[in-house]
Each structure stands twice: as structure tokens, then as C-alpha cells.
Amino acid sequence: MTQDLALLVNRLEQRRPLAPQDREAVLALPYQIRTIAHARQVVRQGERRGEFYLVLSGLIHQHRILSDGSRQITSLHVQGDILCLEDEKTALKCGVESIGESQVAVIGVAAFDRLFDASASLARAIWAETLAVASHYREWLVNLGRRNARERILHLLCELGVRLEAAGISGRDRYQVPLTQEQIGDITGLTPIHVNRVLQSLGKDGVIRRDRRMIVITDWPQAADMAGFDSSHMQTKVAEARVQPAIWRAA
Amino acid sequence: MTQDLALLVNRLEQRRPLAPQDREAVLALPYQIRTIAHARQVVRQGERRGEFYLVLSGLIHQHRILSDGSRQITSLHVQGDILCLEDEKTALKCGVESIGESQVAVIGVAAFDRLFDASASLARAIWAETLAVASHYREWLVNLGRRNARERILHLLCELGVRLEAAGISGRDRYQVPLTQEQIGDITGLTPIHVNRVLQSLGKDGVIRRDRRMIVITDWPQAADMAGFDSSHMQTKVAEARVQPAIWRAA
DNA sequence: CGTGTATTTGATTCCTCTCAAGTTTAGTGG
DNA sequence: CCACTAAACTTGAGAGGAATCAAATACACG
């Protein structure tokens, strides 16, 4: 189904306008669908595969494992996101893992590379998407560098809300957290134990309410303010091509 | 002088091969040179200028200032680096400041955007450069998320060494640190006081030697190992178009 | 209903920050 | 050439945030 690649077209189109033939070129990309079970790696750190991935459903993260065994999650990806769009010559410096079951479209970089020949506007859209990725890393960088545990976690919760909302999965102030507390720690550079305590403290202070994995952000504007969260760099528009309802397999 | 833009050509060419007419197109970009005095802002956080910058000499950083006044430096740029290559529609979320006196070539995004029409290979090179920027952010992210003060600082010192060497400014294991301890703190997410203590401790343990701003990394491979530093994601080749000697104006 | 994973709790340690000087350095002007 | 000044660097003491170690409890799934 070209239904899958429509997600890619949408994403690129949100960055830069595309001509009809640009859309066609994208939709004509050869790809195959892969289903990844919970906690399974899509690509292992250090591998080189000459392919990249478009998330069709589920949730995927990229991470780096350091020599002491600690792990840093460097990015999260929901439906419509693009993964591992990297220089094909270098081995991947991050592993890619699924949280819950997810589906990706696997696309060869060679075929993708040919898109640059297709049209300049397509090239611009791809470039703009990459700029957005860089910008997103930078936000996380600031989060880790200059915020305390409480702000970091709240910042992540705000971001998750906005992204899940933008993906048409739930509301920004009320959603199932697809992440374990350990994973939240791996994102925010904290230990899972501390994450737990901060989460409890946030609940005690009425900033959030929790029930199992359900998170409710009581006062969104206030929470965003406390976290220094600014969504201006993100996609906030709800994706048009909404596909499946929000079923996060338990992690 | 097209001498200036040769730096840009070099940079792009290190990412992807360029055809002669691609080089011409880049060299034909209209630009003007701006000299920025020490500690002066090139662009203020929140401004929108429709231009980007190619560093001709000196050292420049991008930073975010948070509402509590704390600052996180998100990137450092030496000769040949490209700055503020962003979506022109959004305001800059980071300020840009010079460390010591530096020179940049100011290039309008409109003219730059036209390069995409020139050729696909040029578009690919620009894209590859942006991927490298994203990759670099990610390295810093890991540094902040999962390393302690000592490792973070040592990692930065290793990186500085490699980059200064690649820019033809000094050796990787022996150079003038262009940064104040406060700036090192703003990069590594630490207070300047703690930076000072860690630096002393590194000196006491014989990992580095310091004299004023001069840094000598005693045993480079060992230091890189201690810091978890891996230069594979970086340019390590010494730039061909070496221009001026390493004169860092005192900060 | 048992098993493994995730969450929670408690006690303690320690890394890093904060506050508060003091000291050195580099640059300036008399 | 030396006093002066502002910035950068150092030092010390104390507080606190987050990590570590060690269990206990709750939850999801077969």
C-alpha cells in the first residue's frame, strides 16, 4: 500500500511544499514493512545497513550504550517519523529499539538518494526535515544541560503530550505513557529510582495525576511553564493520515 | 575574495563529491564579511534574520538562555563551520556569540536556497552537512546525559583538540583553550567552580597539564578512553585551505 | 497462581551546587 | 613602568540533589 508512504509525503510536505510529481516519486519508493516486537532491536549499535525507517505505528527509540553499560536514549519516534537517515558510509552510532510492538517501512538509502535527482523542492523538504531533527536534538541538549530532574521529566511529559496529540493518538494533557520509568531515566539522564520519586513528587504537588501508565497533566500551561517547555519548534498539527487507534502494547 | 567561500566548498566537498559547476555555484554566492568583536552577539536569541554564517576565523558559539538566566552552549564553531542554517521561517532559538574576535561570511538564505536548483549533488552535500550537525548534537547529548563532570570536561577537551587540529590551528594534544572555565561549564552543564575543581583534579592526576590557557593532554589515547571519546563522527582531516595562524585573542 | 518485570520505599553516600570570599591575570591609563 | 580595574581563576565551607545499595511490593502475563 502506498498508504504507508503517504506518511512520508505528509511529513515532507509539512516542511516544504511538494509538486505532484515529487509526491509520486516518494510514493514510488520501494520499501518493505517490518514488524518489530516489544524491546526488539531494529538495528544494533555499530551496524551498518544502508537503509532507513519510516515509523508506521508504535514507538521507537534510538539510544547509545556506553562502555560502562549505561544507556542514553537520544530520540523517540512516533508514527510518521524518520529514523537513521544518516550518512550511509558510517556505522550507526546508536541502536534502534522498539517500545511495544511497532511497524516500520524499510527503505533503502540508494533509492532514497535518487530522490535528490527528482526535484529540488523534494531535496529542500528532506533537508528541512533533517534541520528539524537537529533542532530537536538541541532541545534535548538544553534539557539535559540546564534543568534539574523535575524540570527534565516534566519537559519530557509535555513533549510526549504534544507529539502524541500531533500524531492523533491522544490529547496533550492526558495520555498513556508508553515509557517505563527506566526509559524515562535513560532519556533524562537520571536513575529510574529518582524518576520514580520525582514523578511521585509531581503527583503530590498536583502538577500531574497518575494511574498506572496514564498521565494527566493537570494544568498544561502551568506545567509547560515550569518545565520551560516551548513547542514552537515542533509539529503540533494533528497528522491528517491518521491510521490506527492508540494501542500501546504494555512495555 | 572567493577565498572565503572556498572554505564552504571544501566543507561540502568533504561530505559529498561536487562537480566543477557546483563549486562555481557556491563560489558565486553573494556574501559580505562581518567582523565580530569578543563577546559580541552575531545574532540574538529570538531574532530572525534570513541569513546564515560561514566562520572564516575565530571561534563562535551558539547558546540558549533560559528564563532563570542560566545558559547552555549548544555548539562551538571554528573556521569552515556553518552556523544558523535553519528554517528561515522560525526565529532563532539560540543566540550566537563570538569568543575573541572572529570573522564570518554572511550569506542570505534566499541565495543559498537557490543552490538546491543548481544540482542534486550540491543538495546532497548540503544535506550531508546537516546530518553531520545533527550527529554532533547527539554526541553532546550523550555527553550530558550519561557522563560525570570529569568525563564531560575531558570529552570536551578531546573534541577541542581534534577540531583545532582539523582546522589546522594546533595539535590535538596541545593547544590554547579558547574558552573560559565559565564557558566550559556552559557547554558541559556544570558550574564554573566545579569546572575549575575538575580541571585541577585532572591536572593532579597527570591526565592533563595546564599553564594559563594552554592545555596539554598527557596521554591522548588514554584520555580519549577515559572520556569515552570517539572521533569517528568528526572531520579529522586537516583542512586544506589553512589560512591564518592560531591567534586566539584573550577572552 | 506463579514468574518476571516494573514500581515503590528506605537508608546512605557523594557528586555537584551554592554562597562567600580571596587571588591572579590581562588590559588600561597615568 | 607601575598603579588600577575588571574579568577570570581559586579556595573554603556547607547544603542539597541525585546516585547507590538493598529490599519489598505491585503488576502483567502465561
Coordinates of C-alpha atoms (C1' of nucleotides) in Angstrom, one line a residue:
Chain A
M1 CA 0.0 0.0 0.0
T2 CA 1.2 3.4 -0.8
Q3 CA -0.9 4.4 2.2
D4 CA 2.3 3.8 4.2
L5 CA 4.5 6.1 2.3
A6 CA 1.8 8.7 2.4
L7 CA 3.1 9.3 5.9
L8 CA 6.4 10.2 4.5
V9 CA 4.9 12.5 1.9
N10 CA 2.9 14.2 4.6
R11 CA 5.9 14.7 6.7
L12 CA 7.9 16.2 3.9
E13 CA 5.1 18.3 2.8
Q14 CA 4.7 19.8 6.2
R15 CA 8.3 21.0 5.9
R16 CA 8.2 22.3 2.3
P17 CA 5.7 22.4 -0.5
L18 CA 5.9 19.5 -2.9
A19 CA 4.9 19.3 -6.5
P20 CA 2.6 16.4 -7.6
Q21 CA 5.5 14.6 -9.2
D22 CA 7.5 14.9 -6.0
R23 CA 4.8 13.1 -4.2
E24 CA 4.7 10.5 -6.9
A25 CA 8.5 10.0 -6.6
V26 CA 8.2 9.4 -2.9
L27 CA 5.3 7.1 -3.2
A28 CA 7.1 5.1 -5.8
L29 CA 10.0 4.3 -3.4
P30 CA 10.5 0.6 -3.0
Y31 CA 10.0 -0.5 0.6
Q32 CA 9.1 -3.3 2.8
I33 CA 7.2 -3.5 6.0
R34 CA 8.8 -4.9 9.1
T35 CA 7.1 -5.6 12.4
I36 CA 9.3 -5.3 15.5
A37 CA 8.2 -6.9 18.7
H38 CA 8.5 -5.2 22.0
A39 CA 12.0 -4.5 23.2
R40 CA 13.5 -5.8 20.0
Q41 CA 16.2 -4.0 18.2
V42 CA 15.6 -2.7 14.7
V43 CA 19.3 -2.1 14.3
R44 CA 22.1 -2.7 16.7
Q45 CA 24.6 0.0 17.7
G46 CA 27.6 -0.2 15.3
E47 CA 25.8 -2.0 12.5
R48 CA 25.7 -0.5 9.0
R49 CA 22.7 -1.4 6.9
G50 CA 22.2 1.1 4.1
E51 CA 18.6 1.6 4.9
F52 CA 16.4 3.9 6.9
Y53 CA 13.0 3.6 8.5
L54 CA 9.7 5.3 8.5
V55 CA 7.6 4.6 11.6
L56 CA 4.2 3.4 10.6
S57 CA 2.9 2.6 14.1
G58 CA 4.1 2.2 17.6
L59 CA 7.0 3.8 19.3
I60 CA 10.7 3.5 18.6
H61 CA 13.8 4.9 20.3
Q62 CA 17.4 5.4 19.4
H63 CA 20.0 5.0 22.1
R64 CA 23.7 4.9 22.8
I65 CA 25.1 2.3 25.1
L66 CA 28.3 3.4 26.8
S67 CA 31.2 1.2 27.8
D68 CA 30.0 1.2 31.5
G69 CA 26.7 -0.2 30.3
S70 CA 24.7 2.9 30.9
R71 CA 22.3 3.9 28.2
Q72 CA 21.3 7.3 26.8
I73 CA 18.2 7.4 24.7
T74 CA 18.8 10.1 22.1
S75 CA 15.4 10.3 20.4
L76 CA 11.9 9.0 20.4
H77 CA 9.9 8.3 17.2
V78 CA 6.2 8.0 16.6
Q79 CA 4.2 7.4 13.5
G80 CA 5.4 9.4 10.6
D81 CA 8.9 9.9 12.0
I82 CA 12.0 9.1 10.0
L83 CA 14.9 7.1 11.6
C84 CA 18.5 6.5 10.8
L85 CA 18.6 8.9 7.9
E86 CA 22.4 9.1 8.2
D87 CA 25.5 9.0 6.3
E88 CA 25.5 5.6 4.8
K89 CA 29.2 5.3 5.0
T90 CA 29.5 5.3 8.7
A91 CA 28.2 2.7 11.1
L92 CA 25.3 3.6 13.2
K93 CA 26.4 5.1 16.5
C94 CA 23.0 4.4 18.1
G95 CA 20.9 1.3 18.4
V96 CA 17.3 1.4 17.5
E97 CA 14.7 -0.4 19.6
S98 CA 11.0 -0.8 19.6
I99 CA 8.9 0.0 22.6
G100 CA 5.8 -2.2 22.4
E101 CA 5.2 -3.7 19.0
S102 CA 5.7 -1.3 16.1
Q103 CA 5.8 -1.3 12.4
V104 CA 8.3 0.4 10.1
A105 CA 8.7 0.8 6.4
V106 CA 12.2 -0.1 5.5
I107 CA 13.6 2.0 2.7
G108 CA 17.0 1.6 1.0
V109 CA 19.2 4.7 1.1
A110 CA 20.2 4.1 -2.5
A111 CA 16.6 4.5 -3.7
F112 CA 16.1 7.4 -1.3
D113 CA 19.2 9.1 -2.6
R114 CA 17.8 9.2 -6.0
L115 CA 15.0 11.4 -4.8
F116 CA 17.6 14.2 -4.9
D117 CA 17.7 13.9 -8.6
A118 CA 14.0 14.0 -8.9
S119 CA 13.5 17.6 -7.9
A120 CA 15.0 20.5 -6.0
S121 CA 11.8 21.0 -3.9
L122 CA 12.0 17.5 -2.7
A123 CA 15.6 17.9 -1.8
R124 CA 14.7 21.0 0.2
A125 CA 12.0 19.2 2.0
I126 CA 14.3 16.4 3.0
W127 CA 16.9 19.0 4.1
A128 CA 14.3 20.8 6.1
E129 CA 13.3 17.6 7.8
T130 CA 16.9 17.0 8.8
L131 CA 17.2 20.5 10.1
A132 CA 14.2 19.8 12.3
V133 CA 15.8 16.7 13.6
A134 CA 18.9 18.7 14.5
S135 CA 16.8 21.3 16.2
H136 CA 15.1 18.6 18.2
Y137 CA 18.4 17.2 19.5
R138 CA 19.3 20.7 20.6
E139 CA 16.2 21.0 22.7
W140 CA 17.1 17.8 24.5
L141 CA 20.6 19.1 24.9
V142 CA 19.3 22.1 26.7
N143 CA 17.0 20.0 28.8
L144 CA 19.9 17.8 30.0
G145 CA 22.4 20.6 30.4
R146 CA 20.5 23.2 32.4
R147 CA 17.4 21.7 34.0
N148 CA 17.0 19.7 37.2
A149 CA 15.3 16.3 37.4
R150 CA 11.9 17.7 38.0
E151 CA 12.0 20.1 35.0
R152 CA 13.6 17.5 32.7
I153 CA 10.9 15.0 33.4
L154 CA 8.1 17.5 33.2
H155 CA 9.6 18.8 29.9
L156 CA 9.5 15.2 28.6
L157 CA 5.9 14.8 29.6
C158 CA 4.9 18.0 27.9
E159 CA 6.8 16.9 24.8
L160 CA 5.2 13.5 24.8
G161 CA 1.8 15.1 25.1
V162 CA 2.3 17.4 22.2
R163 CA 3.7 14.6 20.0
L164 CA 1.1 12.1 20.8
E165 CA -1.5 14.7 20.1
A166 CA 0.2 15.7 16.8
A167 CA 0.2 12.0 15.8
G168 CA -3.5 11.9 16.5
I169 CA -3.1 9.4 19.3
S170 CA -4.3 11.2 22.4
G171 CA -4.7 14.6 24.0
R172 CA -1.6 16.5 25.0
D173 CA -2.7 16.7 28.6
R174 CA -4.0 13.1 29.0
Y175 CA -2.3 10.1 27.6
Q176 CA -0.9 6.7 28.3
V177 CA 2.9 7.0 28.9
P178 CA 4.4 4.4 26.6
L179 CA 7.6 4.5 28.6
T180 CA 8.8 2.7 31.6
Q181 CA 10.4 4.8 34.4
E182 CA 13.7 3.3 33.5
Q183 CA 13.3 4.6 29.9
I184 CA 12.3 8.0 31.2
G185 CA 15.5 7.9 33.1
D186 CA 17.5 6.9 30.1
I187 CA 16.1 9.9 28.3
T188 CA 16.5 12.4 31.0
G189 CA 19.9 11.2 32.3
L190 CA 18.5 10.1 35.6
T191 CA 18.2 6.8 37.5
P192 CA 14.9 5.1 37.4
I193 CA 14.6 5.4 41.2
H194 CA 15.0 9.1 41.0
V195 CA 12.5 9.3 38.2
N196 CA 10.0 7.4 40.4
R197 CA 10.5 9.9 43.3
V198 CA 10.2 12.9 41.1
L199 CA 7.0 11.5 39.5
Q200 CA 5.5 11.0 42.9
S201 CA 6.5 14.4 43.9
L202 CA 4.9 15.9 40.8
G203 CA 1.8 14.0 41.7
K204 CA 1.8 15.1 45.3
D205 CA 2.1 18.7 44.2
G206 CA -0.9 18.3 41.9
V207 CA 1.1 19.0 38.7
I208 CA 0.2 15.7 37.3
R209 CA -2.1 12.8 38.2
R210 CA -1.1 9.3 37.5
D211 CA -3.0 6.0 37.3
R212 CA -0.8 3.2 36.1
R213 CA 0.7 4.4 32.9
M214 CA -2.0 7.1 32.4
I215 CA -0.7 10.6 32.8
V216 CA -2.9 13.6 33.2
I217 CA -1.2 17.0 33.2
T218 CA -3.5 19.0 35.5
D219 CA -2.7 22.5 34.3
W220 CA -0.9 22.3 31.0
P221 CA 0.1 25.9 30.5
Q222 CA 1.5 25.9 34.0
A223 CA 3.3 22.6 33.6
A224 CA 4.8 23.8 30.3
D225 CA 6.0 27.0 32.1
M226 CA 7.5 25.1 35.0
A227 CA 9.4 22.9 32.5
G228 CA 10.5 25.7 30.3
F229 CA 8.7 23.8 27.5
D230 CA 8.2 25.6 24.2
S231 CA 6.5 23.7 21.4
S232 CA 7.3 26.2 18.7
H233 CA 10.0 24.0 17.2
M234 CA 7.7 21.1 16.9
Q235 CA 5.0 19.8 14.6
T236 CA 1.8 20.5 16.5
K237 CA -0.6 19.9 13.7
V238 CA -2.5 16.7 14.0
A239 CA -1.4 14.4 11.2
E240 CA -4.0 14.0 8.5
A241 CA -3.3 10.5 7.7
R242 CA -4.4 9.1 11.0
V243 CA -4.2 5.3 10.8
Q244 CA -4.7 3.2 13.8
P245 CA -6.0 4.0 17.3
A246 CA -3.7 4.3 20.2
I247 CA -2.9 0.9 21.3
W248 CA 0.4 0.8 23.2
R249 CA 1.3 -2.7 24.0
A250 CA 2.3 -2.9 27.6
A251 CA 6.0 -2.5 27.8
Chain B
M1 CA 37.7 37.2 -2.4
T2 CA 36.3 33.8 -3.3
Q3 CA 39.0 32.6 -1.0
D4 CA 36.4 32.9 1.8
L5 CA 33.8 30.8 0.1
A6 CA 36.4 28.2 -0.7
L7 CA 36.0 27.2 2.9
L8 CA 32.4 26.4 2.2
V9 CA 33.3 24.5 -0.9
N10 CA 35.8 22.5 1.0
R11 CA 33.4 21.6 3.7
L12 CA 30.7 20.5 1.3
E13 CA 33.2 18.6 -0.7
Q14 CA 34.3 16.7 2.3
R15 CA 30.7 15.4 2.7
R16 CA 29.9 14.6 -0.9
P17 CA 31.7 15.0 -4.2
L18 CA 30.9 18.1 -6.1
A19 CA 31.0 18.8 -9.8
P20 CA 33.0 21.8 -11.0
Q21 CA 29.9 23.8 -11.8
D22 CA 28.7 23.0 -8.2
R23 CA 31.8 24.6 -6.9
E24 CA 31.2 27.6 -9.1
A25 CA 27.7 28.0 -7.9
V26 CA 28.9 28.0 -4.3
L27 CA 31.7 30.4 -5.0
A28 CA 29.2 32.7 -6.8
L29 CA 27.1 33.2 -3.7
P30 CA 26.8 36.8 -2.7
Y31 CA 28.1 37.4 0.8
Q32 CA 29.6 40.0 2.9
I33 CA 32.2 39.8 5.6
R34 CA 31.4 40.8 9.1
T35 CA 33.9 41.1 12.0
I36 CA 32.6 40.4 15.4
A37 CA 34.4 41.6 18.5
H38 CA 35.0 39.5 21.5
A39 CA 31.8 38.6 23.4
R40 CA 29.6 40.3 20.9
Q41 CA 26.5 38.7 19.6
V42 CA 26.2 37.8 15.9
V43 CA 22.5 37.1 16.3
R44 CA 20.4 37.5 19.4
Q45 CA 18.2 34.7 20.6
G46 CA 14.8 35.1 19.2
E47 CA 15.8 37.2 16.2
R48 CA 15.0 36.2 12.7
R49 CA 17.4 37.3 10.0
G50 CA 17.2 35.2 6.9
E51 CA 20.9 34.7 6.7
F52 CA 23.4 32.2 7.9
Y53 CA 27.1 32.4 8.6
L54 CA 30.3 30.7 7.5
V55 CA 33.1 31.1 10.0
L56 CA 36.2 32.5 8.4
S57 CA 38.3 32.8 11.5
G58 CA 38.0 32.8 15.3
L59 CA 35.6 30.9 17.4
I60 CA 31.8 31.2 17.8
H61 CA 29.3 29.6 19.9
Q62 CA 25.5 29.1 19.9
H63 CA 23.7 29.1 23.2
R64 CA 20.3 29.2 24.7
I65 CA 19.5 31.4 27.7
L66 CA 16.8 30.0 30.0
S67 CA 14.3 32.0 31.9
D68 CA 16.3 31.7 35.1
G69 CA 19.3 33.2 33.4
S70 CA 21.3 30.1 33.1
R71 CA 23.0 29.4 29.8
Q72 CA 23.6 26.3 27.8
I73 CA 26.0 26.5 24.9
T74 CA 24.8 24.1 22.3
S75 CA 27.6 24.2 19.8
L76 CA 31.0 25.6 19.0
H77 CA 32.2 26.7 15.6
V78 CA 35.6 27.1 14.1
Q79 CA 36.8 28.1 10.7
G80 CA 34.9 26.4 8.0
D81 CA 31.8 25.7 10.1
I82 CA 28.4 26.8 9.1
L83 CA 26.0 28.5 11.5
C84 CA 22.3 29.1 11.7
L85 CA 21.5 27.0 8.7
E86 CA 17.9 26.8 9.9
D87 CA 14.4 27.1 8.8
E88 CA 14.1 30.7 7.8
K89 CA 10.5 30.9 9.0
T90 CA 11.2 30.3 12.6
A91 CA 13.0 32.7 14.9
L92 CA 16.4 31.6 16.1
K93 CA 16.1 29.7 19.3
C94 CA 19.7 30.3 20.1
G95 CA 21.9 33.3 20.3
V96 CA 25.2 33.4 18.5
E97 CA 28.3 34.9 20.2
S98 CA 31.9 35.4 19.3
I99 CA 34.7 34.2 21.5
G100 CA 37.6 36.5 20.8
E101 CA 37.4 38.4 17.6
S102 CA 36.1 36.4 14.7
Q103 CA 35.1 36.9 11.1
V104 CA 32.1 35.4 9.3
A105 CA 30.8 35.5 5.8
V106 CA 27.2 36.5 5.9
I107 CA 25.1 34.7 3.3
G108 CA 21.4 35.2 2.6
V109 CA 19.3 32.1 2.8
A110 CA 17.4 33.1 -0.4
A111 CA 20.6 32.9 -2.4
F112 CA 21.6 29.8 -0.6
D113 CA 18.3 28.2 -1.3
R114 CA 18.8 28.6 -4.9
L115 CA 21.8 26.2 -4.7
F116 CA 19.2 23.4 -4.5
D117 CA 18.2 24.2 -8.0
A118 CA 21.8 24.1 -9.2
S119 CA 22.4 20.4 -8.8
A120 CA 21.4 17.3 -6.9
S121 CA 24.9 16.6 -5.8
L122 CA 25.1 20.0 -4.2
A123 CA 21.8 19.4 -2.5
R124 CA 23.2 16.1 -1.2
A125 CA 26.3 17.7 0.1
I126 CA 24.3 20.3 2.0
W127 CA 22.1 17.6 3.4
A128 CA 25.0 15.5 4.4
E129 CA 26.5 18.5 6.2
T130 CA 23.2 19.0 8.1
L131 CA 23.2 15.3 9.1
A132 CA 26.7 15.8 10.5
V133 CA 25.5 18.7 12.6
A134 CA 22.6 16.6 13.9
S135 CA 25.1 13.8 14.7
H136 CA 27.2 16.2 16.6
Y137 CA 24.4 17.4 18.7
R138 CA 23.7 13.8 19.6
E139 CA 27.2 13.3 20.8
W140 CA 26.9 16.2 23.1
L141 CA 23.6 14.9 24.3
V142 CA 25.2 11.6 25.3
N143 CA 27.9 13.5 27.0
L144 CA 25.5 15.5 29.1
G145 CA 23.1 12.6 29.8
R146 CA 25.4 9.9 30.9
R147 CA 28.8 11.2 31.9
N148 CA 30.0 12.7 35.1
A149 CA 31.8 16.1 35.3
R150 CA 35.2 14.7 34.8
E151 CA 34.3 12.7 31.7
R152 CA 32.3 15.5 30.3
I153 CA 35.1 18.0 30.6
L154 CA 37.7 15.6 29.3
H155 CA 35.5 14.7 26.4
L156 CA 35.2 18.4 25.5
L157 CA 39.0 18.8 25.8
C158 CA 39.5 15.8 23.4
E159 CA 37.0 17.2 21.0
L160 CA 38.5 20.6 21.0
G161 CA 41.9 19.1 20.3
V162 CA 40.6 17.2 17.3
R163 CA 38.7 20.1 15.9
L164 CA 41.6 22.6 16.4
E165 CA 43.9 20.1 14.7
A166 CA 41.4 19.6 11.9
A167 CA 41.2 23.3 11.4
G168 CA 45.0 23.4 11.2
I169 CA 45.3 25.5 14.3
S170 CA 47.2 23.3 16.7
G171 CA 47.9 19.7 17.7
R172 CA 45.1 17.7 19.3
D173 CA 47.1 17.1 22.4
R174 CA 48.5 20.6 22.9
Y175 CA 46.6 23.8 22.4
Q176 CA 45.4 27.1 23.8
V177 CA 41.9 26.6 25.2
P178 CA 40.0 29.4 23.8
L179 CA 37.3 29.0 26.4
T180 CA 36.9 30.4 29.9
Q181 CA 36.0 28.0 32.6
E182 CA 32.6 29.5 32.8
Q183 CA 32.1 28.7 29.1
I184 CA 33.3 25.2 29.6
G185 CA 30.7 25.0 32.3
D186 CA 28.0 26.3 30.0
I187 CA 28.9 23.6 27.5
T188 CA 29.1 20.7 29.9
G189 CA 26.2 21.8 32.1
L190 CA 28.3 22.5 35.2
T191 CA 29.1 25.5 37.3
P192 CA 32.4 27.3 36.6
I193 CA 33.5 26.5 40.1
H194 CA 33.1 22.8 39.6
V195 CA 34.9 23.0 36.3
N196 CA 37.8 24.6 38.0
R197 CA 38.0 21.8 40.5
V198 CA 37.7 19.1 38.0
L199 CA 40.4 20.7 35.9
Q200 CA 42.7 20.9 38.9
S201 CA 41.9 17.3 39.7
L202 CA 42.7 16.2 36.1
G203 CA 46.0 18.1 36.4
K204 CA 46.8 16.5 39.7
D205 CA 46.2 13.1 38.3
G206 CA 48.5 13.8 35.4
V207 CA 45.8 13.4 32.7
I208 CA 46.4 17.0 31.5
R209 CA 48.9 19.7 32.2
R210 CA 47.8 23.3 32.3
D211 CA 49.6 26.6 32.0
R212 CA 47.3 29.5 31.7
R213 CA 45.1 28.7 28.8
M214 CA 47.5 26.2 27.4
I215 CA 46.3 22.6 27.7
V216 CA 48.4 19.6 27.2
I217 CA 46.8 16.2 27.1
T218 CA 49.5 14.0 28.5
D219 CA 48.4 10.7 27.1
W220 CA 45.9 11.3 24.4
P221 CA 44.6 7.7 23.8
Q222 CA 44.2 7.2 27.5
A223 CA 42.4 10.5 27.9
A224 CA 40.1 9.7 25.0
D225 CA 39.4 6.3 26.6
M226 CA 38.6 7.8 30.0
A227 CA 36.2 10.3 28.3
G228 CA 34.6 7.7 26.1
F229 CA 35.6 10.0 23.2
D230 CA 35.3 8.7 19.7
S231 CA 36.3 10.9 16.8
S232 CA 34.8 8.7 14.1
H233 CA 31.9 11.1 13.7
M234 CA 34.1 14.1 13.1
Q235 CA 36.1 15.7 10.5
T236 CA 39.7 14.8 11.4
K237 CA 41.3 15.7 8.2
V238 CA 43.3 18.9 8.4
A239 CA 41.6 21.5 6.3
E240 CA 43.5 22.2 3.1
A241 CA 42.7 25.9 2.9
R242 CA 44.6 26.8 6.0
V243 CA 44.5 30.5 6.4
Q244 CA 45.7 32.2 9.5
P245 CA 47.8 31.1 12.4
A246 CA 46.2 30.3 15.7
I247 CA 45.8 33.6 17.4
W248 CA 43.1 33.5 19.9
R249 CA 42.5 36.8 21.4
A250 CA 42.4 36.6 25.1
A251 CA 38.8 36.2 26.2
Chain C
dC1 C1' -1.3 -18.7 40.6
dG2 C1' 3.4 -18.4 39.8
dT3 C1' 7.0 -15.7 37.5
dG4 C1' 9.5 -11.9 35.8
dT5 C1' 9.3 -7.1 35.1
dA6 C1' 8.2 -2.6 36.8
dT7 C1' 7.3 0.3 40.6
dT8 C1' 8.0 1.8 45.2
dT9 C1' 10.3 2.5 49.7
dG10 C1' 14.2 3.3 52.9
dA11 C1' 18.9 4.4 54.2
dT12 C1' 23.2 6.2 53.0
dT13 C1' 26.7 8.2 50.2
dC14 C1' 28.7 11.5 47.2
dC15 C1' 28.9 14.5 43.4
dT16 C1' 27.8 18.9 42.3
dC17 C1' 25.8 23.4 43.5
dT18 C1' 25.6 27.5 46.3
dC19 C1' 27.3 31.2 48.8
dA20 C1' 31.2 33.9 50.0
dA21 C1' 35.5 35.4 49.8
dG22 C1' 40.3 35.8 48.1
dT23 C1' 43.8 35.8 44.4
dT24 C1' 45.7 36.0 40.0
dT25 C1' 45.8 37.7 35.3
dA26 C1' 45.3 40.7 31.5
dG27 C1' 44.5 45.0 29.8
dT28 C1' 44.4 50.3 30.6
dG29 C1' 45.9 54.7 31.6
dG30 C1' 48.7 57.9 34.0
Chain D
dC1 C1' 56.8 51.4 34.2
dC2 C1' 53.6 50.9 37.6
dA3 C1' 49.1 51.6 39.7
dC4 C1' 44.3 50.5 38.7
dT5 C1' 40.5 47.8 37.2
dA6 C1' 37.6 44.2 35.6
dA7 C1' 37.5 39.7 34.4
dA8 C1' 39.0 35.2 35.3
dC9 C1' 40.5 31.9 38.3
dT10 C1' 41.0 29.7 43.1
dT11 C1' 39.8 28.3 47.6
dG12 C1' 36.7 27.0 51.5
dA13 C1' 32.6 25.6 53.9
dG14 C1' 28.2 23.9 53.8
dA15 C1' 23.8 22.3 51.7
dG16 C1' 21.2 19.5 48.7
dG17 C1' 20.0 16.9 44.7
dA18 C1' 20.7 12.6 42.7
dA19 C1' 23.1 8.2 42.8
dT20 C1' 23.8 3.8 45.1
dC21 C1' 22.7 -0.2 47.6
dA22 C1' 19.2 -3.2 49.2
dA23 C1' 14.6 -4.8 49.6
dA24 C1' 9.7 -5.0 49.3
dT25 C1' 5.5 -4.5 46.8
dA26 C1' 2.6 -4.3 42.8
dC27 C1' 1.5 -5.6 38.3
dA28 C1' 1.0 -8.2 33.8
dC29 C1' 1.1 -12.3 31.5
dG30 C1' 1.1 -17.2 30.6

